[in-house]
Amino acid sequence: MLYETVARAEEILGVNIEELALAARRAPVKAKGAKPRTRRRGAPREDYVMEPVYWDAGTARLLPRLIKGRTRGPVFVTHRKPSPGKVVSRRDVCPNTGLVRLSYGQARALLDAHTAVGGVAGTGWDLHEYRHSGLTHLGEAGASLPMLMAKSRHKKPENVRRYFHPSAEAIAEVTSLLAPGDSRR
């Protein structure tokens, strides 16, 4: 889901099941730096401007298996219930199972454990690498800078450019456009 949405891990981990539009393959997320909505007289409200993220077939196939018939609560949950002394927001607890929302640290540790090289902790993938590789692959496929900015919800072009690292094959392919006799010139 991180790869296909090109979203930040915190945004995806904050999504609840009831917010998912499974048929439309989208969900609203509270984006980084989201501004609170305000009333006419300037009194802040508790809700934020939400921005949609979109996914494709891979995530669409896996989400039903992940939520396993649950209809409310966090999409990503831990494997255990909160300890008796732990104070947890009602939004962060699945009402069906009592399991707690997966935190960024827990997600990072799980991903590292399952992708570690030779079983050595700290050598696995990072959650943010999915965002980087998604943007890179979209750029290599020919997505324009404005489209990459819209997909990743970046406000400045220079912030998107640092994620885009074209492969040697992509650079060779674009170089072939300059070949003599190319009808596209």
PDB file of C-alpha atoms in Angstrom:
ATOM      1  CA  MET A   1       0.000   0.000   0.000  1.00  0.00           C
ATOM      2  CA  LEU A   2       2.881   2.373   0.747  1.00  0.00           C
ATOM      3  CA  TYR A   3       4.396   1.702  -2.674  1.00  0.00           C
ATOM      4  CA  GLU A   4       1.180   2.106  -4.680  1.00  0.00           C
ATOM      5  CA  THR A   5      -0.075   5.179  -2.828  1.00  0.00           C
ATOM      6  CA  VAL A   6       3.376   6.808  -2.560  1.00  0.00           C
ATOM      7  CA  ALA A   7       2.137   8.009   0.830  1.00  0.00           C
ATOM      8  CA  ARG A   8       4.020   8.558   4.032  1.00  0.00           C
ATOM      9  CA  ALA A   9       3.880   5.666   6.494  1.00  0.00           C
ATOM     10  CA  GLU A  10       2.260   7.803   9.207  1.00  0.00           C
ATOM     11  CA  GLU A  11      -0.556   8.716   6.807  1.00  0.00           C
ATOM     12  CA  ILE A  12      -1.316   5.104   5.882  1.00  0.00           C
ATOM     13  CA  LEU A  13      -1.018   3.807   9.448  1.00  0.00           C
ATOM     14  CA  GLY A  14      -3.631   6.394  10.493  1.00  0.00           C
ATOM     15  CA  VAL A  15      -6.332   5.119   8.104  1.00  0.00           C
ATOM     16  CA  ASN A  16      -9.435   3.430   9.506  1.00  0.00           C
ATOM     17  CA  ILE A  17     -11.453   0.710   7.770  1.00  0.00           C
ATOM     18  CA  GLU A  18     -14.613   2.805   7.558  1.00  0.00           C
ATOM     19  CA  GLU A  19     -12.667   5.470   5.603  1.00  0.00           C
ATOM     20  CA  LEU A  20     -11.593   3.033   2.863  1.00  0.00           C
ATOM     21  CA  ALA A  21     -13.377   3.301  -0.480  1.00  0.00           C
ATOM     22  CA  LEU A  22     -12.477  -0.212  -1.614  1.00  0.00           C
ATOM     23  CA  ALA A  23     -14.343  -0.058  -4.941  1.00  0.00           C
ATOM     24  CA  ALA A  24     -12.859   3.330  -5.827  1.00  0.00           C
ATOM     25  CA  ARG A  25      -9.423   2.291  -4.486  1.00  0.00           C
ATOM     26  CA  ARG A  26      -8.877   5.402  -2.407  1.00  0.00           C
ATOM     27  CA  ALA A  27      -8.887   6.655   1.161  1.00  0.00           C
ATOM     28  CA  PRO A  28      -8.585  10.082   2.776  1.00  0.00           C
ATOM     29  CA  VAL A  29      -5.479  10.689   4.886  1.00  0.00           C
ATOM     30  CA  LYS A  30      -4.379  13.466   7.189  1.00  0.00           C
ATOM     31  CA  ALA A  31      -1.389  14.743   5.248  1.00  0.00           C
ATOM     32  CA  LYS A  32       1.842  16.040   6.730  1.00  0.00           C
ATOM     33  CA  GLY A  33       1.328  19.641   7.793  1.00  0.00           C
ATOM     34  CA  ALA A  34      -2.454  19.388   7.417  1.00  0.00           C
ATOM     35  CA  LYS A  35      -4.198  22.532   8.548  1.00  0.00           C
ATOM     36  CA  PRO A  36      -7.167  22.261  10.897  1.00  0.00           C
ATOM     37  CA  ARG A  37     -10.479  23.376   9.440  1.00  0.00           C
ATOM     38  CA  THR A  38     -11.714  26.596  10.974  1.00  0.00           C
ATOM     39  CA  ARG A  39     -15.146  28.009  11.548  1.00  0.00           C
ATOM     40  CA  ARG A  40     -16.217  31.427  10.335  1.00  0.00           C
ATOM     41  CA  ARG A  41     -15.236  33.172  13.522  1.00  0.00           C
ATOM     42  CA  GLY A  42     -11.854  31.457  13.564  1.00  0.00           C
ATOM     43  CA  ALA A  43     -12.525  28.867  16.279  1.00  0.00           C
ATOM     44  CA  PRO A  44     -10.625  25.702  15.297  1.00  0.00           C
ATOM     45  CA  ARG A  45     -12.458  22.426  14.858  1.00  0.00           C
ATOM     46  CA  GLU A  46     -11.129  18.988  15.646  1.00  0.00           C
ATOM     47  CA  ASP A  47     -11.155  17.751  12.049  1.00  0.00           C
ATOM     48  CA  TYR A  48      -8.539  18.372   9.395  1.00  0.00           C
ATOM     49  CA  VAL A  49      -8.510  18.836   5.659  1.00  0.00           C
ATOM     50  CA  MET A  50      -8.104  15.318   4.346  1.00  0.00           C
ATOM     51  CA  GLU A  51      -6.351  14.434   1.084  1.00  0.00           C
ATOM     52  CA  PRO A  52      -7.068  11.256  -0.903  1.00  0.00           C
ATOM     53  CA  VAL A  53      -4.498   8.569  -1.663  1.00  0.00           C
ATOM     54  CA  TYR A  54      -5.058   6.097  -4.491  1.00  0.00           C
ATOM     55  CA  TRP A  55      -3.934   2.489  -4.896  1.00  0.00           C
ATOM     56  CA  ASP A  56      -4.050  -0.172  -7.564  1.00  0.00           C
ATOM     57  CA  ALA A  57      -4.695  -3.906  -7.929  1.00  0.00           C
ATOM     58  CA  GLY A  58      -1.959  -5.173  -5.602  1.00  0.00           C
ATOM     59  CA  THR A  59      -3.316  -3.335  -2.590  1.00  0.00           C
ATOM     60  CA  ALA A  60      -6.904  -4.005  -3.671  1.00  0.00           C
ATOM     61  CA  ARG A  61      -6.203  -7.756  -3.542  1.00  0.00           C
ATOM     62  CA  LEU A  62      -4.489  -7.638  -0.145  1.00  0.00           C
ATOM     63  CA  LEU A  63      -6.761  -5.273   1.809  1.00  0.00           C
ATOM     64  CA  PRO A  64      -9.687  -7.728   2.209  1.00  0.00           C
ATOM     65  CA  ARG A  65      -7.269 -10.326   3.611  1.00  0.00           C
ATOM     66  CA  LEU A  66      -5.825  -7.735   5.991  1.00  0.00           C
ATOM     67  CA  ILE A  67      -9.118  -6.507   7.407  1.00  0.00           C
ATOM     68  CA  LYS A  68     -10.589 -10.054   7.599  1.00  0.00           C
ATOM     69  CA  GLY A  69     -14.241  -9.062   7.842  1.00  0.00           C
ATOM     70  CA  ARG A  70     -13.702  -6.194  10.295  1.00  0.00           C
ATOM     71  CA  THR A  71     -15.907  -3.191   9.504  1.00  0.00           C
ATOM     72  CA  ARG A  72     -14.518  -0.518  11.813  1.00  0.00           C
ATOM     73  CA  GLY A  73     -11.287   0.520  13.464  1.00  0.00           C
ATOM     74  CA  PRO A  74      -7.669   0.762  12.325  1.00  0.00           C
ATOM     75  CA  VAL A  75      -6.647  -0.990   9.114  1.00  0.00           C
ATOM     76  CA  PHE A  76      -3.234  -1.930  10.486  1.00  0.00           C
ATOM     77  CA  VAL A  77      -3.313  -3.424  13.995  1.00  0.00           C
ATOM     78  CA  THR A  78      -0.825  -5.111  16.287  1.00  0.00           C
ATOM     79  CA  HIS A  79      -1.095  -8.762  17.247  1.00  0.00           C
ATOM     80  CA  ARG A  80      -2.029  -8.023  20.864  1.00  0.00           C
ATOM     81  CA  LYS A  81      -4.378  -5.964  23.005  1.00  0.00           C
ATOM     82  CA  PRO A  82      -3.153  -2.935  24.986  1.00  0.00           C
ATOM     83  CA  SER A  83      -1.861  -3.538  28.487  1.00  0.00           C
ATOM     84  CA  PRO A  84      -4.301  -2.647  31.299  1.00  0.00           C
ATOM     85  CA  GLY A  85      -2.418   0.511  32.354  1.00  0.00           C
ATOM     86  CA  LYS A  86      -1.958   1.876  28.842  1.00  0.00           C
ATOM     87  CA  VAL A  87      -4.136   4.823  27.840  1.00  0.00           C
ATOM     88  CA  VAL A  88      -5.198   4.465  24.206  1.00  0.00           C
ATOM     89  CA  SER A  89      -7.561   6.615  22.158  1.00  0.00           C
ATOM     90  CA  ARG A  90     -10.818   4.915  21.138  1.00  0.00           C
ATOM     91  CA  ARG A  91      -9.915   5.670  17.509  1.00  0.00           C
ATOM     92  CA  ASP A  92      -6.757   3.554  17.899  1.00  0.00           C
ATOM     93  CA  VAL A  93      -8.511   0.386  19.118  1.00  0.00           C
ATOM     94  CA  CYS A  94     -10.393  -2.043  16.882  1.00  0.00           C
ATOM     95  CA  PRO A  95     -13.912  -2.392  18.349  1.00  0.00           C
ATOM     96  CA  ASN A  96     -14.265  -5.924  16.911  1.00  0.00           C
ATOM     97  CA  THR A  97     -11.013  -7.452  18.178  1.00  0.00           C
ATOM     98  CA  GLY A  98      -9.694  -5.035  20.816  1.00  0.00           C
ATOM     99  CA  LEU A  99      -6.345  -4.883  19.006  1.00  0.00           C
ATOM    100  CA  VAL A 100      -4.432  -1.576  18.899  1.00  0.00           C
ATOM    101  CA  ARG A 101      -3.355   0.464  15.860  1.00  0.00           C
ATOM    102  CA  LEU A 102       0.117  -0.408  14.584  1.00  0.00           C
ATOM    103  CA  SER A 103       2.573   2.374  15.423  1.00  0.00           C
ATOM    104  CA  TYR A 104       5.318   3.636  13.130  1.00  0.00           C
ATOM    105  CA  GLY A 105       7.998   2.073  15.329  1.00  0.00           C
ATOM    106  CA  GLN A 106       6.275  -1.308  15.354  1.00  0.00           C
ATOM    107  CA  ALA A 107       5.764  -1.219  11.573  1.00  0.00           C
ATOM    108  CA  ARG A 108       9.415  -0.283  11.051  1.00  0.00           C
ATOM    109  CA  ALA A 109      10.602  -3.115  13.298  1.00  0.00           C
ATOM    110  CA  LEU A 110       8.348  -5.666  11.550  1.00  0.00           C
ATOM    111  CA  LEU A 111       9.515  -4.608   8.090  1.00  0.00           C
ATOM    112  CA  ASP A 112      13.152  -4.684   9.144  1.00  0.00           C
ATOM    113  CA  ALA A 113      12.744  -8.127  10.693  1.00  0.00           C
ATOM    114  CA  HIS A 114      11.154  -9.565   7.558  1.00  0.00           C
ATOM    115  CA  THR A 115      13.560  -7.984   5.063  1.00  0.00           C
ATOM    116  CA  ALA A 116      16.825  -8.122   7.043  1.00  0.00           C
ATOM    117  CA  VAL A 117      19.838  -9.374   5.127  1.00  0.00           C
ATOM    118  CA  GLY A 118      21.091 -12.594   6.682  1.00  0.00           C
ATOM    119  CA  GLY A 119      18.829 -12.104   9.700  1.00  0.00           C
ATOM    120  CA  VAL A 120      20.854  -9.127  10.963  1.00  0.00           C
ATOM    121  CA  ALA A 121      18.588  -6.443  12.492  1.00  0.00           C
ATOM    122  CA  GLY A 122      18.940  -3.006  10.956  1.00  0.00           C
ATOM    123  CA  THR A 123      19.823  -4.246   7.466  1.00  0.00           C
ATOM    124  CA  GLY A 124      16.271  -4.510   6.118  1.00  0.00           C
ATOM    125  CA  TRP A 125      14.079  -2.106   4.214  1.00  0.00           C
ATOM    126  CA  ASP A 126      12.906   1.210   5.589  1.00  0.00           C
ATOM    127  CA  LEU A 127       9.221   2.214   5.391  1.00  0.00           C
ATOM    128  CA  HIS A 128      10.071   5.430   3.553  1.00  0.00           C
ATOM    129  CA  GLU A 129      11.893   3.489   0.812  1.00  0.00           C
ATOM    130  CA  TYR A 130       8.511   2.408  -0.564  1.00  0.00           C
ATOM    131  CA  ARG A 131       7.660   6.076  -1.170  1.00  0.00           C
ATOM    132  CA  HIS A 132      11.031   6.653  -2.835  1.00  0.00           C
ATOM    133  CA  SER A 133      10.822   3.613  -5.093  1.00  0.00           C
ATOM    134  CA  GLY A 134       7.202   4.336  -6.042  1.00  0.00           C
ATOM    135  CA  LEU A 135       8.091   7.871  -7.139  1.00  0.00           C
ATOM    136  CA  THR A 136      11.184   6.638  -8.965  1.00  0.00           C
ATOM    137  CA  HIS A 137       9.249   3.985 -10.890  1.00  0.00           C
ATOM    138  CA  LEU A 138       6.495   6.458 -11.804  1.00  0.00           C
ATOM    139  CA  GLY A 139       9.119   8.904 -13.056  1.00  0.00           C
ATOM    140  CA  GLU A 140      10.852   6.217 -15.107  1.00  0.00           C
ATOM    141  CA  ALA A 141       7.484   5.274 -16.607  1.00  0.00           C
ATOM    142  CA  GLY A 142       7.145   8.813 -17.919  1.00  0.00           C
ATOM    143  CA  ALA A 143       4.985  10.531 -15.305  1.00  0.00           C
ATOM    144  CA  SER A 144       5.435  14.290 -15.455  1.00  0.00           C
ATOM    145  CA  LEU A 145       6.712  16.359 -12.539  1.00  0.00           C
ATOM    146  CA  PRO A 146       3.259  17.912 -11.900  1.00  0.00           C
ATOM    147  CA  MET A 147       1.736  14.418 -11.854  1.00  0.00           C
ATOM    148  CA  LEU A 148       4.407  13.173  -9.430  1.00  0.00           C
ATOM    149  CA  MET A 149       3.722  16.177  -7.210  1.00  0.00           C
ATOM    150  CA  ALA A 150      -0.018  15.494  -7.269  1.00  0.00           C
ATOM    151  CA  LYS A 151       0.437  11.796  -6.513  1.00  0.00           C
ATOM    152  CA  SER A 152       2.861  12.364  -3.640  1.00  0.00           C
ATOM    153  CA  ARG A 153       1.121  15.586  -2.482  1.00  0.00           C
ATOM    154  CA  HIS A 154       4.401  17.540  -2.413  1.00  0.00           C
ATOM    155  CA  LYS A 155       4.092  21.308  -2.648  1.00  0.00           C
ATOM    156  CA  LYS A 156       7.578  22.072  -4.034  1.00  0.00           C
ATOM    157  CA  PRO A 157       9.162  20.533  -7.159  1.00  0.00           C
ATOM    158  CA  GLU A 158      12.605  20.330  -5.538  1.00  0.00           C
ATOM    159  CA  ASN A 159      11.202  18.009  -2.870  1.00  0.00           C
ATOM    160  CA  VAL A 160       9.989  15.546  -5.530  1.00  0.00           C
ATOM    161  CA  ARG A 161      13.224  15.702  -7.526  1.00  0.00           C
ATOM    162  CA  ARG A 162      15.269  14.331  -4.636  1.00  0.00           C
ATOM    163  CA  TYR A 163      13.225  11.112  -4.669  1.00  0.00           C
ATOM    164  CA  PHE A 164      13.601  10.566  -8.371  1.00  0.00           C
ATOM    165  CA  HIS A 165      16.749   8.623  -9.220  1.00  0.00           C
ATOM    166  CA  PRO A 166      16.426   7.229 -12.740  1.00  0.00           C
ATOM    167  CA  SER A 167      18.100   3.938 -13.492  1.00  0.00           C
ATOM    168  CA  ALA A 168      20.872   3.531 -16.064  1.00  0.00           C
ATOM    169  CA  GLU A 169      18.349   1.827 -18.380  1.00  0.00           C
ATOM    170  CA  ALA A 170      15.955   4.795 -18.159  1.00  0.00           C
ATOM    171  CA  ILE A 171      18.762   7.256 -18.980  1.00  0.00           C
ATOM    172  CA  ALA A 172      19.880   5.090 -21.927  1.00  0.00           C
ATOM    173  CA  GLU A 173      16.303   4.974 -23.225  1.00  0.00           C
ATOM    174  CA  VAL A 174      15.855   8.744 -23.092  1.00  0.00           C
ATOM    175  CA  THR A 175      19.253   9.189 -24.767  1.00  0.00           C
ATOM    176  CA  SER A 176      18.024   7.101 -27.697  1.00  0.00           C
ATOM    177  CA  LEU A 177      15.520   9.876 -28.468  1.00  0.00           C
ATOM    178  CA  LEU A 178      18.471  11.951 -29.725  1.00  0.00           C
ATOM    179  CA  ALA A 179      19.521   9.322 -32.273  1.00  0.00           C
ATOM    180  CA  PRO A 180      19.912  10.558 -35.874  1.00  0.00           C
ATOM    181  CA  GLY A 181      16.873   9.845 -37.982  1.00  0.00           C
ATOM    182  CA  ASP A 182      14.480   9.645 -35.031  1.00  0.00           C
ATOM    183  CA  SER A 183      11.088  10.793 -36.280  1.00  0.00           C
ATOM    184  CA  ARG A 184      10.129  12.163 -32.862  1.00  0.00           C
ATOM    185  CA  ARG A 185      12.568  15.111 -33.130  1.00  0.00           C
TER     186      ARG A 185
END
